[in-house]
Amino acid sequence: MPYTELDHTADILIRVRAPTLNGLFSEAARAMFATMFADRSPGGREEAFSLCADDRDELLRDFLSELLFLSEVKGVVFTDAEVDLQGTCLSCTAHGESFDPQRHRGGTEIKGVSFSGLRIINTDEGYQVDILFDV
Amino acid sequence: MLAGCTKVGNMEWEVPVGFVPGMRVPGRFFLSDDLAETVEEGAIRQLANVATLPGIVRHSLAMPDIHWGYGFPIGGVAAFDMHEGVISPGGVGFDINCGVRLIATPLTVEEITRKRELIEALFHAIPTGVGTKSTLRLSSGDLNDMMDSGAAWAVEHGYGLESDLEHCEESGRMKEASGAEVSGKARQRGMPQCGTLGSGNHFLELQVVTDIRDPEAAEAFGIRQGNVCFMVHCGSRGLGHQVCTDHLKLLEKATGKYHIAIPDRQLACAPVTSPEGKAYLGAMAAAANYAWANRQMITHTARTVFSSFFGLDHEEMPLVYDVAHNVAKIEEHTVNGKTMRLCVHRKGATRAFGPHSHDIPRAYAATGQPVIIPGSMGSASYLLKGTQTAMEKTFGSTCHGAGRVLSRTQAKKGARGAEIRETLARRGIIVRATSPAVIAEEAPEAYKPSDEVVRVVHQAGLSLTVARLEPLGVIKG
């Protein structure tokens, strides 16, 4: 599994692993939306955006926060996100489908992406990060 | 579990300076020996981390529902000097002014003959769950007014009674609100969500008063044995979540600018009186006001449903009280015999002001502020009263709920939503939710027993039990 849920009583703590930084960001997005929405499948929706931050940890937090914002205001349930990182900037094209209450409810609403303990580390296999979501 | 902590009273523990480097004051938390077994090491560390922040006064505190959160622990309370101290979104959380209110009715349980239909009607009248939108179409001017005036905006627009306002903490409006500090993104999220309940642990619950333990206070609060009441738990929805996200980013920069060393990036902060600190306070207060308007509108919708079922006037369903449990506020407290203006952060903690406080309704002056502690789904909730002890020990604060013992994943593994619904139905409690998974996440077994948490605050004197409220039915997102 590229991401796993770690034990956290009050909120949701997820460990993401990937061989590349681009992959780590994509997997983190996938983990977040798998938590939020049941029964996702690809659809015809697409949202693109670019971001810069002071460091890559902050960039990951801002990237997930932006997806959270877009999902809510545009009514999109994202299934995957293509990420292209250049230093501490990124461009992203996220794909998904329109929110359908009948199908998508049953997940856990995420209120925010916490910065608590969020630190991207290098591992033998690539990269790893733990992300705590406020739910 | 509590290695390095010292028991300093019957229910009181101290985390000494030095537990983590840079602590300016000791930590204090309140727990029975039984509950002490369940505390995560991470929560104690977070309590100690808060003690490193500049200008913290007396103690970094945690209530008996202490939990490992982010930034502050859940159940965390800290007060900061207005001149030397800081304000931090990590001490408030994403769901700004998540809170709870209790509304009394003159009905008895015997009169609720169509309970399932009543719960169903409430579920359909109040927009509930992820992705639901308000039926109200707000203009951006309306949203500005709502963020400025809070619950009063709702009452002026026909959602509630004038008397409701006096029975809200801060009269349902923080005067520090500044809509100018609320981003376009936050507004976009807030516009379609006013009057919606949300999901997760938010709910509207139908309850019956089963056990009056303080008849005098119950009389003052308008609560009678055997009567039905309802409780609303929700917050500032996406607007508040976005305010937290936006201002955390701004305050991260400020933390460096003002040379503040923090042990956790979620504790980003700025001096209370700095431009960045004031901007966050203004935006947070605007979100808090939005939350009060939100709970006010939900109350009005619920009263309308009760009216149509039982022919009651809205005036026959008075608001007992409304308390915030994720907020930072400027309050006056006595410290070492001196009156000080402080920025008091409560994250998953409830204000519990004692008798004769200037900030509570006149009708409650002799008893102290009503404190509402919701139980988990299927377990009892409690009405308590604030105390002088809380004023002296915890800046007038107490716990906010039962507190989880199982993660959501563990809870979902334990039992299916449908099974829990059936078990509760056999006890006469009807649960209506947008999906069975929500019920499984919030299973009664996932929480500490509310009775135990309430027993601790009562015995520690942080608030005193007035009445016990048993659930009859609940709607959830």
XYZ file of C-alpha atoms in Angstrom:
612
model
C 0.000 0.000 0.000
C 1.460 3.415 -0.913
C -0.420 4.879 2.065
C -1.508 3.471 5.393
C -3.529 4.814 8.264
C -1.655 5.033 11.563
C -3.337 4.898 14.932
C -4.666 8.276 16.056
C -7.649 8.508 18.368
C -9.155 11.888 17.633
C -8.094 12.662 14.078
C -6.781 10.789 11.039
C -3.044 10.193 10.666
C -1.841 8.830 7.333
C 1.643 7.638 6.314
C 2.381 8.056 2.604
C 5.334 6.495 0.766
C 6.458 6.916 -2.844
C 9.631 6.489 -4.904
C 9.486 10.096 -6.183
C 8.427 13.432 -4.716
C 5.834 13.895 -7.485
C 4.470 10.469 -6.592
C 4.404 11.309 -2.870
C 2.238 14.364 -3.515
C -0.122 12.388 -5.791
C -0.454 9.583 -3.243
C -1.125 12.044 -0.432
C -3.983 13.508 -2.485
C -5.333 10.043 -3.202
C -5.204 9.159 0.510
C -7.046 12.338 1.455
C -9.887 11.794 -0.999
C -10.158 8.077 -0.194
C -10.713 9.153 3.435
C -13.325 11.733 2.502
C -15.454 9.973 -0.078
C -16.724 6.445 -0.513
C -16.929 4.777 -3.923
C -14.910 7.136 -6.143
C -14.494 6.524 -9.852
C -12.902 8.614 -12.614
C -15.173 11.115 -14.322
C -14.822 13.997 -16.699
C -13.919 16.760 -14.234
C -10.522 18.426 -14.183
C -8.986 21.257 -12.160
C -5.515 22.737 -12.703
C -3.529 25.042 -10.428
C 0.001 26.133 -9.530
C 1.503 26.902 -6.117
C 4.747 28.003 -4.495
C 5.818 27.749 -0.853
C 8.900 28.316 1.302
C 9.794 24.636 1.612
C 8.517 21.278 0.399
C 6.682 20.410 3.638
C 4.724 23.635 3.415
C 4.167 23.014 -0.291
C 2.588 19.613 0.464
C 0.321 21.113 3.142
C -0.731 23.970 0.805
C -1.272 21.557 -2.098
C -3.637 19.362 -0.058
C -5.421 22.432 1.360
C -5.959 23.750 -2.182
C -7.452 20.425 -3.307
C -9.722 20.443 -0.252
C -10.906 23.954 -1.158
C -11.459 23.099 -4.846
C -13.310 19.901 -4.005
C -15.742 21.760 -1.763
C -16.444 24.869 -3.863
C -16.438 23.139 -7.248
C -18.254 20.005 -6.061
C -15.586 17.633 -7.392
C -14.511 14.306 -5.909
C -10.913 13.867 -7.049
C -9.576 10.458 -7.990
C -6.040 11.354 -8.983
C -3.682 14.312 -9.228
C -0.797 14.702 -11.656
C 1.897 16.750 -9.966
C 4.976 18.395 -11.437
C 7.335 19.778 -8.784
C 10.021 22.300 -9.595
C 11.923 23.198 -6.421
C 9.342 24.532 -3.977
C 6.745 25.246 -6.670
C 4.348 22.830 -8.320
C 1.738 22.624 -11.008
C -1.090 20.153 -10.670
C -3.871 18.791 -12.830
C -6.386 16.932 -10.709
C -9.021 14.619 -12.203
C -12.280 13.510 -10.733
C -16.036 13.349 -10.971
C -18.930 15.515 -9.839
C -19.989 15.037 -6.205
C -23.001 12.731 -5.957
C -24.423 12.545 -2.423
C -25.971 9.128 -3.023
C -22.686 7.518 -3.974
C -19.992 9.554 -2.268
C -21.313 9.956 1.265
C -19.979 7.607 3.870
C -16.469 9.004 4.095
C -15.057 11.272 6.783
C -15.188 15.020 6.246
C -11.717 16.562 6.558
C -11.717 20.032 8.105
C -8.076 20.835 7.557
C -4.566 19.591 6.850
C -2.513 20.005 9.999
C 1.168 20.935 9.986
C 1.726 18.955 13.182
C 4.574 16.490 12.592
C 4.377 16.916 8.804
C 7.937 16.344 7.550
C 8.907 14.736 4.266
C 11.828 12.362 4.854
C 14.085 10.480 2.452
C 14.033 6.694 2.788
C 15.853 3.870 1.007
C 12.810 3.449 -1.227
C 12.235 7.146 -1.891
C 10.153 9.453 0.288
C 7.811 9.203 3.247
C 5.571 11.621 5.146
C 3.008 11.425 7.961
C 0.014 13.745 7.589
C -2.505 14.518 10.317
C -5.949 15.516 9.060
C -8.404 17.287 11.348
C -11.760 15.542 10.958
C 1.431 6.736 30.582
C 2.009 9.592 32.988
C 5.781 9.252 33.343
C 7.311 12.521 34.480
C 3.997 13.939 35.778
C 3.178 14.515 39.450
C -0.192 14.214 41.099
C -0.783 17.494 42.959
C -4.410 17.095 44.021
C -7.293 14.661 44.084
C -7.883 14.952 40.331
C -5.055 17.307 39.423
C -1.693 16.506 37.816
C 1.341 18.664 37.063
C 3.742 18.506 34.122
C 6.932 20.112 35.478
C 8.956 22.777 33.714
C 11.658 20.901 31.799
C 9.327 18.121 30.566
C 10.121 19.599 27.141
C 12.839 22.230 26.650
C 11.803 25.869 26.882
C 8.727 25.555 29.126
C 7.950 28.890 30.784
C 5.290 27.572 33.190
C 4.233 24.095 34.389
C 1.389 22.191 32.766
C -1.667 21.137 34.746
C -4.350 18.635 33.815
C -7.355 17.112 35.532
C -7.994 13.359 35.479
C -9.191 10.493 37.638
C -6.800 7.557 38.066
C -9.004 5.508 35.716
C -8.951 8.102 32.949
C -5.213 8.637 33.441
C -4.762 5.140 31.988
C -6.166 6.311 28.653
C -4.064 9.459 28.096
C -1.719 9.407 25.119
C 1.895 10.445 25.691
C 1.539 12.758 22.666
C -1.210 14.733 24.413
C 0.975 15.421 27.470
C 3.823 16.475 25.179
C 1.486 18.892 23.373
C 0.356 20.309 26.717
C 4.040 20.877 27.587
C 4.726 22.416 24.137
C 2.056 25.075 24.756
C 3.898 26.031 27.961
C 6.863 27.189 25.822
C 4.879 29.966 24.109
C 5.692 33.572 25.079
C 3.481 35.344 27.600
C 1.675 32.230 28.859
C 0.142 32.940 32.256
C 0.197 30.567 35.248
C -0.220 27.118 33.629
C -0.720 25.361 30.328
C -3.967 23.520 31.128
C -5.915 20.508 29.934
C -9.382 19.322 30.888
C -10.326 15.659 31.635
C -11.165 15.008 27.980
C -7.502 15.687 27.072
C -6.463 14.126 23.784
C -3.617 14.055 21.341
C -4.553 16.700 18.762
C -2.351 19.035 16.724
C -0.691 22.178 18.125
C -2.574 22.343 21.438
C -3.960 19.081 22.799
C -7.723 18.707 22.535
C -9.088 19.823 25.895
C -6.303 22.433 26.051
C -6.696 25.842 27.706
C -4.035 28.556 27.812
C -4.176 32.253 28.672
C -1.675 34.775 27.335
C -0.752 38.228 28.548
C -2.121 40.898 26.184
C 1.232 42.689 25.960
C 3.808 39.908 26.039
C 1.666 36.992 24.912
C 0.673 35.404 21.630
C -2.393 34.215 19.762
C -2.254 30.923 17.842
C -4.686 29.175 15.486
C -3.209 25.930 16.858
C -5.000 26.810 20.116
C -8.377 27.101 18.415
C -8.385 24.517 15.629
C -9.898 24.382 12.172
C -13.532 24.318 13.315
C -13.656 27.781 14.859
C -16.487 28.134 17.404
C -17.556 24.578 17.092
C -20.043 24.645 19.928
C -23.175 23.277 21.447
C -26.536 24.660 22.547
C -29.475 23.284 24.489
C -33.106 24.215 23.838
C -35.840 23.348 26.352
C -39.413 22.353 25.466
C -42.515 21.926 27.673
C -43.131 18.445 26.189
C -42.912 15.221 28.154
C -41.664 11.933 26.687
C -45.241 10.591 26.663
C -46.221 13.380 24.283
C -43.598 12.321 21.714
C -45.828 9.661 20.185
C -44.490 9.969 16.641
C -40.781 10.018 17.475
C -39.565 8.357 14.283
C -41.544 10.810 12.161
C -40.235 13.730 14.220
C -36.598 12.638 13.742
C -37.250 12.106 10.045
C -38.809 15.574 9.732
C -35.820 17.188 11.502
C -33.431 15.271 9.242
C -35.173 16.571 6.117
C -35.607 20.146 7.362
C -31.976 20.683 8.425
C -29.377 20.289 5.649
C -27.105 17.534 6.947
C -23.948 15.772 5.743
C -20.986 16.377 3.441
C -21.757 18.508 0.385
C -25.179 19.754 1.496
C -26.045 23.319 0.718
C -28.222 25.845 2.489
C -31.603 26.670 1.034
C -30.811 30.313 1.792
C -29.196 32.432 -0.931
C -26.879 34.887 0.801
C -25.459 37.976 -0.851
C -21.887 38.931 -0.032
C -23.341 41.858 1.950
C -25.430 39.394 3.972
C -22.342 37.323 4.699
C -20.484 40.438 5.862
C -23.357 41.333 8.170
C -23.538 37.769 9.466
C -19.805 37.714 10.239
C -20.131 41.083 11.953
C -23.323 40.493 13.968
C -23.351 36.717 14.587
C -26.513 35.290 16.161
C -28.109 38.773 16.109
C -27.993 38.731 12.301
C -30.037 35.529 12.303
C -32.566 36.901 14.815
C -32.945 40.154 12.826
C -33.705 38.048 9.751
C -36.420 36.064 11.506
C -34.380 33.060 12.658
C -35.028 33.035 16.361
C -36.007 35.103 19.364
C -34.477 38.220 20.830
C -34.143 36.353 24.147
C -31.903 33.756 22.457
C -29.099 36.303 22.191
C -28.691 36.869 25.902
C -28.408 33.104 26.338
C -25.367 32.740 24.089
C -21.788 33.025 25.280
C -20.665 36.560 24.217
C -24.352 37.172 23.342
C -23.548 35.296 20.120
C -21.197 37.966 18.809
C -17.491 38.636 19.236
C -16.981 42.367 18.778
C -13.411 41.903 17.494
C -14.771 40.437 14.213
C -13.245 41.804 11.039
C -14.713 40.496 7.787
C -11.904 42.273 5.926
C -9.507 39.627 7.268
C -11.630 36.758 5.874
C -10.379 35.643 2.448
C -12.403 35.276 -0.720
C -11.848 31.520 -0.484
C -13.340 31.362 3.016
C -16.315 33.419 1.841
C -16.850 31.102 -1.131
C -16.984 28.144 1.243
C -19.202 29.882 3.786
C -21.759 31.377 1.432
C -23.679 28.161 0.599
C -23.271 26.493 4.008
C -25.029 28.733 6.516
C -27.738 26.838 8.377
C -26.204 23.436 7.593
C -25.251 20.915 10.257
C -22.176 19.372 8.613
C -20.964 15.850 9.306
C -18.620 13.844 11.546
C -19.420 14.316 15.216
C -21.916 17.140 14.593
C -25.516 16.374 15.437
C -28.945 17.447 16.581
C -30.190 15.264 19.419
C -33.579 14.886 21.023
C -33.187 14.293 24.763
C -35.133 13.856 27.978
C -34.154 15.238 31.385
C -33.809 12.127 33.567
C -32.004 13.214 36.666
C -32.030 16.645 38.265
C -29.102 16.862 40.687
C -29.284 20.584 41.495
C -32.974 21.620 41.623
C -32.229 25.294 42.238
C -29.924 25.644 39.248
C -32.237 23.518 37.066
C -35.090 25.864 37.958
C -32.961 28.876 36.989
C -31.979 27.199 33.704
C -35.632 26.307 32.942
C -35.027 22.540 32.950
C -37.602 20.154 34.441
C -37.458 16.434 35.228
C -39.084 14.373 32.448
C -39.174 17.207 29.933
C -37.890 16.882 26.387
C -35.148 19.159 25.058
C -32.871 19.239 22.048
C -29.173 19.857 21.611
C -27.358 21.218 18.543
C -23.634 20.619 17.980
C -21.937 22.281 14.987
C -19.485 25.005 14.029
C -18.327 27.431 11.369
C -18.256 24.897 8.520
C -15.909 25.477 5.562
C -15.635 29.196 6.285
C -13.956 28.595 9.646
C -11.780 25.779 8.265
C -10.488 28.091 5.548
C -9.866 31.006 7.978
C -7.663 28.656 10.017
C -5.812 27.402 6.916
C -5.227 30.943 5.568
C -4.097 32.513 8.820
C -1.842 29.612 9.839
C 0.149 30.377 6.734
C 0.333 34.081 7.560
C 1.267 33.383 11.179
C 4.019 30.946 10.180
C 5.798 33.925 8.612
C 5.063 36.073 11.664
C 6.521 33.452 14.027
C 9.913 33.940 12.352
C 9.502 37.700 12.053
C 8.972 38.044 15.826
C 11.722 35.486 16.613
C 9.384 33.098 18.426
C 10.764 29.565 18.819
C 8.028 26.930 18.512
C 8.378 23.162 19.030
C 5.587 22.262 16.538
C 4.820 24.119 13.295
C 1.102 23.928 14.081
C 1.810 26.262 17.031
C 2.532 29.159 14.633
C 1.644 32.349 16.482
C 2.180 36.086 16.732
C 1.949 38.648 19.518
C -1.731 39.313 20.285
C -1.278 43.015 19.521
C 0.839 42.591 16.346
C -0.798 43.279 12.952
C -0.714 39.534 12.181
C -2.163 38.620 15.578
C -4.932 41.191 15.257
C -5.712 39.997 11.725
C -6.145 36.417 12.944
C -8.249 37.511 15.928
C -10.489 39.535 13.568
C -10.928 36.679 11.100
C -11.400 34.076 13.840
C -14.040 36.247 15.536
C -15.827 36.684 12.173
C -15.874 32.889 11.750
C -17.077 32.497 15.351
C -19.949 34.887 14.607
C -20.794 32.924 11.468
C -20.975 29.772 13.643
C -23.356 31.466 16.100
C -25.590 32.568 13.223
C -25.416 29.011 11.901
C -26.536 27.400 15.175
C -29.230 30.069 15.491
C -30.645 29.223 12.055
C -30.608 25.484 12.782
C -32.419 26.184 16.069
C -35.109 28.126 14.220
C -35.605 25.307 11.708
C -35.874 22.736 14.494
C -38.349 24.899 16.430
C -40.459 25.185 13.266
C -40.571 21.379 13.004
C -41.544 21.056 16.696
C -44.217 23.719 16.153
C -45.779 21.815 13.290
C -45.805 18.551 15.278
C -46.959 19.839 18.663
C -48.537 23.240 18.026
C -45.960 24.983 20.208
C -45.009 28.634 19.907
C -41.295 29.233 19.382
C -41.306 31.161 22.697
C -42.216 27.903 24.466
C -38.841 26.484 23.399
C -36.299 28.796 25.043
C -32.579 28.550 24.482
C -30.998 27.437 27.765
C -27.497 28.376 26.636
C -24.996 28.232 23.781
C -21.310 27.550 24.470
C -18.290 27.724 22.164
C -15.608 25.102 22.530
C -12.957 26.087 19.931
C -12.150 29.759 20.352
C -9.683 32.392 21.576
C -11.161 35.333 23.453
C -10.058 38.455 25.272
C -11.242 38.084 28.878
C -10.547 39.617 32.284
C -9.269 37.275 34.981
C -7.771 37.682 38.429
C -4.191 36.441 38.572
C -2.275 36.696 41.862
C -4.871 39.182 43.113
C -4.523 41.420 40.062
C -7.117 41.874 37.288
C -5.528 41.060 33.943
C -6.793 41.170 30.366
C -5.827 37.885 28.787
C -6.163 36.129 25.458
C -7.712 32.826 26.566
C -7.509 29.936 24.092
C -9.941 27.049 24.518
C -9.490 24.142 22.146
C -12.017 21.445 22.826
C -12.807 23.119 26.142
C -15.844 25.021 27.401
C -16.051 28.337 29.193
C -17.503 27.738 32.678
C -17.792 31.127 34.372
C -18.877 31.081 37.994
C -21.658 32.944 39.814
C -21.775 36.747 39.573
C -19.512 36.954 36.535
C -20.246 40.066 34.437
C -20.281 37.981 31.282
C -23.231 35.702 32.026
C -26.974 36.430 31.761
C -28.588 38.098 34.784
C -30.996 35.172 35.174
C -28.002 32.897 35.791
C -26.014 35.300 38.003
C -26.639 33.364 41.218
C -26.025 29.897 39.736
C -23.122 30.437 37.364
C -23.024 29.880 33.629
C -24.791 26.831 32.190
C -22.229 24.368 30.813
C -23.371 21.838 28.234
C -21.403 18.605 27.861
C -22.659 16.398 25.036
C -22.281 12.655 25.440
C -21.424 10.381 22.555
C -24.232 9.021 20.397
C -26.364 6.841 22.658
C -24.845 8.009 25.936
C -26.029 10.682 28.351
C -25.270 14.379 28.020
C -24.990 16.687 31.010
C -25.960 20.184 32.001
C -23.614 21.686 34.580
C -22.917 25.092 36.087
C -19.711 27.148 36.160
C -17.842 27.682 39.429
C -15.511 30.020 41.279
C -13.011 27.126 41.422
C -12.874 27.138 37.613
C -12.285 30.908 37.692
C -9.337 30.350 40.031
C -7.803 27.243 38.472
C -8.654 27.124 34.761
C -9.519 30.689 33.685
C -13.171 29.657 33.965
C -12.953 26.534 31.788
C -14.098 22.929 31.848
C -14.282 19.903 29.534
C -16.221 19.850 26.234
C -17.273 16.250 25.741
C -16.536 12.654 26.413
C -13.397 12.293 24.285
C -12.618 9.360 22.014
C -10.903 6.145 23.042
C -11.068 4.401 19.653
C -9.911 5.830 16.327
C -12.507 6.063 13.587
C -10.954 3.107 11.798
C -11.010 0.964 14.946
C -14.616 2.006 15.550
C -15.605 1.017 12.004
C -13.897 -2.375 12.460
C -15.752 -2.924 15.740
C -19.322 -2.743 14.513
C -21.298 -1.884 11.428
C -23.478 1.213 11.343
C -26.643 -0.786 10.766
C -25.973 -2.992 13.826
C -25.374 0.031 16.047
C -28.564 1.620 14.753
C -30.517 -1.521 15.665
C -28.907 -1.795 19.112
C -29.756 1.813 19.875
C -33.283 1.382 18.463
C -33.854 -1.444 20.977
C -33.031 1.106 23.702
C -35.567 3.484 22.140
C -32.953 5.758 20.537
C -33.605 6.508 16.879
C -30.571 7.396 14.752
C -30.971 9.013 11.344
C -27.750 9.642 9.416
C -26.664 10.220 5.831
C -24.771 6.910 5.839
C -24.192 3.893 8.122
C -20.425 4.599 8.104
C -21.001 7.864 10.002
C -22.871 5.901 12.675
C -20.046 3.321 12.922
C -17.379 6.044 13.317
C -19.318 7.626 16.138
C -20.209 4.354 17.879
C -20.800 4.713 21.642
C -17.820 2.387 22.331
C -15.498 4.843 20.530
C -15.808 7.347 23.384
C -14.901 7.501 27.042
C -18.004 7.207 29.222
C -19.358 10.760 29.537
C -20.375 9.936 33.138
C -16.719 9.468 34.099
C -15.512 12.715 32.473
C -18.343 14.650 34.106
C -17.631 13.001 37.481
C -14.041 14.276 37.263
C -14.960 17.904 36.482
C -17.595 17.775 39.236
C -15.196 16.375 41.837
C -12.422 18.733 40.735
C -14.982 21.524 41.158
C -14.447 22.909 37.620
C -18.201 22.746 37.072
C -21.023 21.126 39.024
C -23.634 18.737 37.682
C -27.152 20.129 37.363
C -28.979 17.537 35.246
C -28.487 14.425 33.192
C -30.017 14.233 29.716
C -30.739 10.874 28.059
C -30.890 10.592 24.254
C -34.183 9.792 22.500
C -33.122 10.295 18.896
C -30.374 11.903 16.858
C -29.720 13.227 13.371
C -26.163 13.152 12.039
C -24.272 14.066 8.852
